[in-house]
Tab-separated table of C-alpha atoms in Angstrom:
chain	number	residue	atom	x	y	z
A	1	MET	CA	236.784	97.054	88.167
A	2	SER	CA	235.087	96.154	91.462
A	3	VAL	CA	232.903	93.081	91.793
A	4	ASN	CA	229.791	92.948	93.952
A	5	THR	CA	230.116	91.071	97.234
A	6	THR	CA	227.133	89.846	99.254
A	7	SER	CA	227.343	92.964	101.400
A	8	THR	CA	227.537	95.431	98.533
A	9	LEU	CA	224.704	93.689	96.678
A	10	VAL	CA	222.401	94.054	99.659
A	11	ASN	CA	223.346	97.687	100.232
A	12	ARG	CA	222.969	98.561	96.574
A	13	LEU	CA	219.613	96.854	96.355
A	14	LYS	CA	218.303	98.751	99.389
A	15	LYS	CA	219.637	101.991	98.011
A	16	ARG	CA	218.097	101.377	94.600
A	17	TYR	CA	214.766	100.207	95.980
A	18	ASN	CA	214.366	103.458	97.905
A	19	LYS	CA	215.039	105.589	94.833
A	20	GLU	CA	212.452	106.599	92.292
A	21	THR	CA	212.040	104.036	89.551
A	22	SER	CA	209.756	103.975	86.547
A	23	GLN	CA	207.199	101.705	88.205
A	24	LEU	CA	203.794	102.154	86.582
A	25	VAL	CA	201.976	99.402	88.474
A	26	PRO	CA	200.549	100.445	91.875
A	27	VAL	CA	201.656	98.300	94.808
A	28	PRO	CA	199.112	98.339	97.654
A	29	ALA	CA	200.176	96.656	100.901
A	30	ASP	CA	198.181	98.303	103.703
A	31	LEU	CA	196.779	95.037	105.051
A	32	GLN	CA	200.184	93.351	105.187
A	33	ARG	CA	201.682	96.396	106.921
A	34	ARG	CA	198.977	96.398	109.576
A	35	LEU	CA	198.822	92.715	110.423
A	36	PRO	CA	201.442	90.867	112.476
A	37	PHE	CA	202.780	87.580	111.111
A	38	ARG	CA	202.504	84.678	113.553
A	39	ALA	CA	204.711	81.688	112.749
A	40	ASP	CA	202.386	79.312	114.605
A	41	ILE	CA	202.196	76.610	111.971
A	42	GLY	CA	205.876	75.668	112.018
A	43	GLY	CA	206.759	72.736	109.815
A	44	GLY	CA	203.201	71.386	109.711
A	45	GLU	CA	200.252	72.379	107.598
A	46	GLN	CA	197.715	73.307	110.316
A	47	THR	CA	197.355	74.907	113.711
A	48	GLU	CA	194.397	74.921	116.105
A	49	PHE	CA	192.784	77.543	118.341
A	50	ASP	CA	190.134	77.051	121.033
A	51	VAL	CA	187.194	79.378	120.418
A	52	GLN	CA	184.418	80.213	122.919
A	53	LEU	CA	181.113	80.727	121.084
A	54	SER	CA	178.693	81.226	124.000
A	55	LEU	CA	178.609	81.922	127.737
A	56	GLU	CA	178.010	79.464	130.569
A	57	LEU	CA	174.195	79.231	130.823
A	58	GLY	CA	173.464	76.967	133.784
A	59	PHE	CA	171.823	79.605	136.007
A	60	THR	CA	169.141	79.166	138.648
A	61	GLN	CA	167.330	81.987	140.477
A	62	GLY	CA	165.599	81.505	143.819
A	63	GLU	CA	165.506	78.541	146.140
A	64	GLY	CA	164.740	74.940	145.286
A	65	ALA	CA	166.072	72.541	142.698
A	66	LEU	CA	168.865	73.721	140.466
A	67	ASN	CA	168.307	73.824	136.723
A	68	GLY	CA	171.561	72.046	136.009
A	69	ALA	CA	174.732	73.012	134.199
A	70	ILE	CA	174.673	74.148	130.586
A	71	ALA	CA	178.226	74.289	129.339
A	72	GLN	CA	179.435	77.078	127.114
A	73	THR	CA	179.785	76.290	123.432
A	74	ASN	CA	183.406	75.766	122.419
A	75	ALA	CA	184.964	74.801	119.116
A	76	LYS	CA	188.375	74.378	117.576
A	77	ALA	CA	189.354	76.687	114.760
A	78	ILE	CA	191.696	74.819	112.410
A	79	VAL	CA	193.905	77.080	110.307
A	80	SER	CA	195.775	75.789	107.254
A	81	ALA	CA	198.662	77.438	105.436
A	82	TYR	CA	199.020	77.588	101.661
A	83	ASN	CA	202.298	78.254	99.909
A	84	LEU	CA	202.681	80.836	97.176
A	85	THR	CA	205.520	80.655	94.647
A	86	LEU	CA	206.506	83.210	92.022
A	87	GLN	CA	208.760	82.243	89.097
A	88	SER	CA	210.710	84.871	87.171
A	89	GLN	CA	213.350	84.363	84.472
A	90	VAL	CA	216.513	86.376	83.968
A	91	SER	CA	219.161	85.991	81.267
A	92	TYR	CA	222.794	85.023	81.908
A	93	SER	CA	223.954	88.254	80.304
A	94	LEU	CA	221.889	90.412	82.670
A	95	ILE	CA	223.217	88.496	85.676
A	96	ALA	CA	226.791	88.800	84.426
A	97	ARG	CA	226.471	92.560	83.997
A	98	ALA	CA	224.917	92.884	87.470
A	99	GLN	CA	228.131	91.437	88.992
A	100	LYS	CA	230.118	94.464	87.883
A	101	GLU	CA	229.739	98.109	88.790
A	102	GLU	CA	226.825	99.635	90.685
A	103	GLN	CA	225.302	101.112	87.519
A	104	ALA	CA	225.011	97.636	86.003
A	105	PHE	CA	223.464	96.295	89.186
A	106	ASN	CA	220.932	99.131	89.145
A	107	ARG	CA	219.753	98.028	85.709
A	108	PHE	CA	219.320	94.481	87.004
A	109	GLY	CA	217.408	95.693	90.061
A	110	ASP	CA	215.127	97.999	88.077
A	111	SER	CA	214.317	95.530	85.334
A	112	LYS	CA	213.983	92.254	87.247
A	113	PHE	CA	214.417	92.045	90.999
A	114	ILE	CA	212.376	95.033	92.184
A	115	PRO	CA	209.436	94.241	89.859
A	116	MET	CA	209.577	90.651	91.100
A	117	VAL	CA	209.360	91.742	94.747
A	118	ASP	CA	206.594	94.239	93.983
A	119	SER	CA	204.602	91.627	92.053
A	120	PHE	CA	204.857	89.223	94.973
A	121	ARG	CA	203.725	91.879	97.438
A	122	MET	CA	200.758	92.732	95.223
A	123	ARG	CA	199.585	89.137	94.936
A	124	GLU	CA	199.976	88.562	98.688
A	125	GLU	CA	197.974	91.719	99.419
A	126	PHE	CA	195.252	90.659	96.995
A	127	LEU	CA	195.038	87.217	98.603
A	128	ALA	CA	195.051	88.687	102.121
A	129	LEU	CA	192.123	90.939	101.208
A	130	GLN	CA	190.055	88.969	98.678
A	131	GLY	CA	191.389	85.419	99.079
A	132	ARG	CA	189.147	82.938	97.268
A	133	ARG	CA	186.492	85.442	96.189
A	134	GLY	CA	187.892	85.862	92.671
A	135	LEU	CA	188.692	88.892	90.531
A	136	GLY	CA	185.265	90.056	89.415
A	137	VAL	CA	181.846	89.050	88.125
A	138	VAL	CA	181.010	89.032	84.403
A	139	SER	CA	177.944	91.000	83.304
A	140	ALA	CA	178.327	90.444	79.543
A	141	ASN	CA	180.514	88.662	76.982
A	142	ASN	CA	180.866	90.260	73.566
A	143	SER	CA	183.100	87.884	71.578
A	144	GLY	CA	185.793	87.740	74.252
A	145	VAL	CA	185.344	91.279	75.538
A	146	LEU	CA	184.149	90.671	79.080
A	147	THR	CA	182.299	93.445	80.904
A	148	ILE	CA	182.630	93.339	84.685
A	149	THR	CA	179.796	94.390	86.997
A	150	ALA	CA	180.028	97.845	88.602
A	151	ALA	CA	179.954	96.370	92.108
A	152	SER	CA	182.802	93.873	91.520
A	153	TRP	CA	185.055	96.086	89.381
A	154	ASN	CA	188.480	97.053	90.711
A	155	ALA	CA	190.483	99.225	88.346
A	156	THR	CA	193.797	98.934	90.239
A	157	LEU	CA	193.804	95.167	89.962
A	158	MET	CA	192.445	94.886	86.437
A	159	CYS	CA	194.830	97.396	84.868
A	160	SER	CA	197.818	95.365	86.118
A	161	ILE	CA	196.874	91.855	84.878
A	162	LYS	CA	197.518	92.092	81.134
A	163	GLY	CA	198.986	88.728	80.114
A	164	ALA	CA	197.518	86.868	83.099
A	165	ILE	CA	195.751	83.531	82.567
A	166	LEU	CA	192.255	83.458	84.035
A	167	GLU	CA	189.468	80.929	84.533
A	168	ALA	CA	185.691	81.496	84.582
A	169	TRP	CA	183.547	79.598	87.089
A	170	THR	CA	179.849	79.692	87.914
A	171	ALA	CA	180.379	80.181	91.671
A	172	VAL	CA	183.066	80.739	94.292
A	173	ASP	CA	183.091	77.068	95.276
A	174	GLY	CA	181.678	73.743	94.106
A	175	SER	CA	180.823	74.973	90.612
A	176	THR	CA	181.369	74.485	86.880
A	177	GLN	CA	184.174	75.973	84.791
A	178	HIS	CA	183.243	77.624	81.505
A	179	ASN	CA	185.909	77.123	78.829
A	180	ALA	CA	189.580	76.679	79.743
A	181	ASP	CA	192.438	79.184	79.956
A	182	LEU	CA	191.546	82.807	79.182
A	183	THR	CA	194.548	85.074	78.547
A	184	VAL	CA	194.065	88.803	79.183
A	185	SER	CA	195.138	90.784	76.114
A	186	ALA	CA	193.672	94.207	76.928
A	187	VAL	CA	191.936	96.151	79.697
A	188	ASP	CA	189.591	99.139	79.269
A	189	VAL	CA	189.204	100.860	82.626
A	190	ALA	CA	186.659	103.431	81.435
A	191	ASN	CA	184.262	100.773	80.168
A	192	ARG	CA	185.039	98.109	82.813
A	193	THR	CA	186.038	95.506	80.222
A	194	ILE	CA	188.840	93.003	79.828
A	195	THR	CA	189.570	91.338	76.503
A	196	VAL	CA	190.632	87.696	76.586
A	197	THR	CA	192.079	85.362	73.959
A	198	GLY	CA	191.342	81.665	73.748
A	199	THR	CA	187.899	80.093	73.492
A	200	SER	CA	185.505	82.087	75.684
A	201	SER	CA	182.106	81.485	74.059
A	202	ALA	CA	180.752	79.628	77.115
A	203	VAL	CA	181.506	82.498	79.510
A	204	VAL	CA	178.202	84.090	80.488
A	205	GLU	CA	176.651	86.629	82.816
A	206	ASN	CA	177.339	86.042	86.531
A	207	ASP	CA	180.436	83.914	85.886
A	208	ILE	CA	183.257	84.720	88.315
A	209	LEU	CA	186.834	85.216	87.087
A	210	PHE	CA	189.802	83.715	88.952
A	211	PHE	CA	193.543	83.575	88.432
A	212	LYS	CA	194.445	80.195	86.937
A	213	GLY	CA	194.395	77.484	89.611
A	214	ASP	CA	192.965	79.731	92.353
A	215	HIS	CA	189.338	78.569	92.290
A	216	ASN	CA	188.114	77.137	95.615
A	217	THR	CA	191.627	76.683	96.963
A	218	GLY	CA	194.400	78.630	98.614
A	219	ARG	CA	194.451	81.426	101.139
A	220	ILE	CA	191.491	82.890	102.989
A	221	GLY	CA	191.101	86.646	102.626
A	222	LEU	CA	189.412	89.241	104.825
A	223	MET	CA	186.515	89.581	102.364
A	224	HIS	CA	186.067	85.809	102.288
A	225	ILE	CA	185.568	85.899	106.070
A	226	ALA	CA	183.178	88.851	105.704
A	227	LYS	CA	181.011	86.929	103.209
A	228	ASN	CA	181.165	83.503	104.813
A	229	THR	CA	177.828	81.912	105.749
A	230	GLY	CA	178.999	78.311	106.098
A	231	THR	CA	181.934	76.447	107.622
A	232	LEU	CA	185.181	78.383	107.850
A	233	TYR	CA	188.251	77.301	109.811
A	234	ASN	CA	186.262	74.224	110.930
A	235	ILE	CA	183.461	76.273	112.567
A	236	ASP	CA	179.961	76.632	111.102
A	237	ALA	CA	178.880	80.275	110.899
A	238	ALA	CA	175.287	79.228	110.221
A	239	ALA	CA	175.085	77.613	113.668
A	240	ASN	CA	177.201	80.178	115.578
A	241	ALA	CA	176.194	83.828	115.325
A	242	LEU	CA	179.486	85.071	116.780
A	243	TRP	CA	181.397	83.313	113.985
A	244	LYS	CA	179.331	84.984	111.258
A	245	ALA	CA	180.063	88.466	109.941
A	246	ASN	CA	177.345	91.091	109.616
A	247	THR	CA	175.930	92.737	106.522
A	248	TYR	CA	174.758	96.317	106.081
A	249	ASP	CA	172.692	97.571	103.157
A	250	ALA	CA	173.783	101.073	102.129
A	251	GLY	CA	170.626	101.459	100.045
A	252	THR	CA	170.685	102.934	96.543
A	253	SER	CA	172.809	106.029	97.122
A	254	ALA	CA	176.458	106.756	97.807
A	255	LEU	CA	178.140	105.631	101.021
A	256	THR	CA	178.330	108.267	103.766
A	257	LEU	CA	179.996	108.466	107.160
A	258	GLY	CA	176.544	108.154	108.709
A	259	LYS	CA	176.030	104.819	106.972
A	260	ILE	CA	179.467	103.608	108.107
A	261	LEU	CA	178.511	104.577	111.659
A	262	ALA	CA	175.271	102.604	111.376
A	263	ALA	CA	177.161	99.598	109.977
A	264	ALA	CA	179.609	99.737	112.893
A	265	GLY	CA	176.639	99.395	115.221
A	266	LYS	CA	176.147	95.852	113.922
A	267	SER	CA	179.654	94.994	115.091
A	268	ALA	CA	179.055	96.702	118.440
A	269	VAL	CA	175.954	94.678	119.329
A	270	LYS	CA	178.042	91.494	119.075
A	271	GLY	CA	180.484	92.757	121.675
A	272	CYS	CA	182.809	95.041	119.745
A	273	VAL	CA	182.727	97.853	122.308
A	274	GLY	CA	185.701	100.031	123.176
A	275	LYS	CA	187.616	98.599	120.218
A	276	GLN	CA	188.949	100.187	117.039
A	277	LEU	CA	187.468	99.135	113.729
A	278	VAL	CA	189.216	99.747	110.439
A	279	CYS	CA	186.872	100.477	107.544
A	280	TYR	CA	188.310	99.700	104.110
A	281	VAL	CA	186.509	101.537	101.325
A	282	PRO	CA	187.151	101.763	97.559
A	283	VAL	CA	189.343	104.642	96.446
A	284	GLN	CA	186.618	106.596	94.633
A	285	THR	CA	184.291	106.167	97.597
A	286	PHE	CA	186.963	107.579	99.890
A	287	GLN	CA	187.293	110.607	97.613
A	288	THR	CA	183.570	111.255	98.044
A	289	LEU	CA	183.835	110.956	101.824
A	290	VAL	CA	186.837	113.306	101.907
A	291	SER	CA	184.955	115.834	99.784
A	292	ASP	CA	182.050	115.771	102.231
A	293	GLU	CA	184.369	116.273	105.207
A	294	ALA	CA	186.409	118.975	103.483
A	295	ALA	CA	183.242	120.941	102.842
A	296	LEU	CA	182.848	121.329	106.614
A	297	VAL	CA	186.248	123.016	107.015
A	298	GLN	CA	186.171	126.728	107.850
A	299	TYR	CA	189.224	128.978	107.564
A	300	LYS	CA	190.313	131.859	109.744
A	301	ALA	CA	190.570	135.310	108.241
A	302	GLY	CA	193.899	136.007	106.596
A	303	VAL	CA	194.606	132.445	105.399
A	304	SER	CA	196.202	132.774	101.944
A	305	THR	CA	196.529	129.087	101.033
A	306	ALA	CA	193.688	126.593	101.364
A	307	GLU	CA	194.686	123.051	102.295
A	308	ARG	CA	191.996	120.378	102.462
A	309	GLY	CA	191.857	116.602	102.371
A	310	PHE	CA	192.713	113.610	104.531
A	311	ASP	CA	194.811	110.438	104.389
A	312	THR	CA	192.317	108.659	106.653
A	313	ILE	CA	189.148	109.693	108.472
A	314	LYS	CA	188.717	108.853	112.152
A	315	PHE	CA	185.581	109.273	114.244
A	316	LEU	CA	183.943	107.640	117.259
A	317	GLY	CA	180.985	105.276	117.294
A	318	ALA	CA	179.343	102.823	119.689
A	319	ASN	CA	182.238	100.426	119.135
A	320	GLY	CA	184.944	103.015	119.778
A	321	GLN	CA	187.160	104.571	117.110
A	322	ILE	CA	186.468	103.951	113.433
A	323	GLU	CA	189.305	104.582	110.983
A	324	VAL	CA	188.184	104.923	107.361
A	325	VAL	CA	190.970	103.972	104.950
A	326	PRO	CA	191.024	103.727	101.137
A	327	HIS	CA	192.305	100.405	99.830
A	328	LEU	CA	193.319	99.999	96.207
A	329	TYR	CA	192.048	96.409	96.033
A	330	MET	CA	188.551	97.018	97.408
A	331	ARG	CA	185.872	96.340	94.816
A	332	ASP	CA	183.834	99.416	93.930
A	333	GLY	CA	180.629	98.036	95.442
A	334	GLU	CA	181.986	96.856	98.799
A	335	ALA	CA	183.338	98.253	102.061
A	336	VAL	CA	184.256	96.317	105.193
A	337	LEU	CA	184.671	97.102	108.896
A	338	TRP	CA	187.075	94.779	110.718
A	339	PRO	CA	188.862	94.568	114.109
A	340	GLU	CA	192.593	95.051	113.529
A	341	GLU	CA	193.515	93.990	117.081
A	342	PHE	CA	192.083	90.504	116.567
A	343	THR	CA	193.248	89.886	113.014
A	344	TYR	CA	196.608	88.537	111.845
A	345	ILE	CA	198.444	86.377	109.341
A	346	ILE	CA	199.397	82.840	110.401
A	347	GLY	CA	201.947	80.692	108.594
A	348	SER	CA	205.386	79.166	108.633
A	349	ILE	CA	207.402	81.719	106.647
A	350	GLU	CA	206.962	85.200	105.206
A	351	ALA	CA	208.022	86.144	101.691
A	352	THR	CA	211.586	85.025	101.006
A	353	THR	CA	214.030	84.192	98.245
A	354	GLN	CA	215.967	81.841	100.506
A	355	LEU	CA	214.562	78.764	102.265
A	356	ALA	CA	217.686	77.661	104.128
A	357	LYS	CA	221.304	78.672	104.660
A	358	ASP	CA	222.866	79.176	101.233
A	359	GLY	CA	219.534	78.040	99.779
A	360	ASP	CA	218.851	80.807	97.280
A	361	MET	CA	215.964	79.874	94.991
A	362	ILE	CA	217.820	80.574	91.734
A	363	PHE	CA	217.980	77.762	89.202
A	364	ASP	CA	219.508	77.053	85.816
A	365	LEU	CA	216.974	76.210	83.109
A	366	GLU	CA	218.054	73.169	81.121
A	367	GLY	CA	218.554	73.984	77.450
A	368	TYR	CA	218.242	77.780	77.925
A	369	ASN	CA	220.663	80.585	78.715
A	370	TYR	CA	218.427	81.771	81.538
A	371	LYS	CA	218.223	81.370	85.251
A	372	GLU	CA	214.929	81.227	87.128
A	373	MET	CA	214.469	83.263	90.303
A	374	ARG	CA	211.721	82.330	92.733
A	375	MET	CA	209.986	83.869	95.724
A	376	PHE	CA	208.038	81.862	98.259
A	377	SER	CA	205.785	82.299	101.289
A	378	ASP	CA	203.548	80.043	103.355
A	379	SER	CA	200.524	81.442	105.198
A	380	CYS	CA	196.781	81.091	105.756
A	381	GLY	CA	196.008	84.475	104.228
A	382	VAL	CA	194.166	86.193	107.085
A	383	PHE	CA	192.762	84.840	110.344
A	384	CYS	CA	190.291	86.809	112.487
A	385	GLU	CA	189.447	85.716	116.036
A	386	ARG	CA	186.226	87.771	115.996
A	387	PRO	CA	184.394	87.267	112.663
A	388	GLY	CA	181.203	88.521	114.339
A	389	TRP	CA	182.828	91.934	114.674
A	390	ILE	CA	183.254	92.231	110.906
A	391	THR	CA	180.571	94.072	108.924
A	392	LEU	CA	180.288	94.002	105.130
A	393	ILE	CA	178.726	97.041	103.423
A	394	THR	CA	177.084	96.737	99.991
A	395	ARG	CA	174.307	98.451	98.029
A	396	SER	CA	170.940	96.826	97.396
A	397	ASP	CA	171.028	97.964	93.758
A	398	SER	CA	174.437	96.257	93.214
A	399	ASN	CA	176.018	99.545	92.156
A	400	ALA	CA	179.353	101.117	93.105
A	401	LEU	CA	179.435	102.732	96.558
A	402	HIS	CA	180.500	106.099	95.169
A	403	ALA	CA	177.713	106.314	92.561
């Protein structure tokens, strides 16, 4: 009977990963696919960028005394990296069987390794998009059954967190925690509720839910940049208009392409001209936009099969091209326009199971017949050089964008 070598293990894993497996949990990763990873932080914890926040203003017209120099406003953006570690346990018996024939290795890959990689990708994508903004906002608490507001609900995320430990806080930062650990025992997508065990009597309306330990710490996400009104990356958005994202009120009706075009105008007036903007929208909102576009399609005579629909929608605005893309982790009440060319991930290392030569992160657990596998990465989340080119779209009635 053949035994797996390093080479055959890698080949078998790649082969198995590309086959269909019974994976029920969706794995979005559009943001990570789009953004380049810049290993600018190296072995340290921070890196710095010089940022120009105004023009030179020391002009004088006509003859006579000069008005004097007025230097441009410059600042240093300081970017910090935050490590992310995933722990997963696997039994000795499963590892032993995986060392034999390919069929045994397939069972190991399907049951442990592939789900581990997918889970890590999901959490990194969530952090890259939402960062420190939390999971959702509570609108009611009925004896541990927490209803989430329509605007902050995200079905893709919520339906995949059964068993997760959450915390409830009164604000995104500098706030009070209500109760301690809340363990998710059930999720009802139709009614926008999650059921938690543990003491939850102090959780009230407008509390924000976070993964355990994530409150006011860790990676900065794209939506965190879009909602920032204070100091971010060492620069105060309140004092520097070009470091502050824009907001657009979509009113009290569903989002349309016309409203996206108007929102893009807010990015254009801050200098985003001749540049592509990506517009992330919630999945159900994208379906509405596709339906509107599909209704404009006309067919030639003799066409026997009608094919309608789009993966993305692209059109031109004052800024240049706008690409509308559905993202599984966008909250139902939010959309965001952002400049892909000036956005990236900064860190020291991308997701890995090995930190050094022969340094696999697999450990024996003392007193148990298990090994622990770990994955690790170290990054800032997302960094955007042009926050003023980002525009956040919400509704004034705090409803979902597709409603």
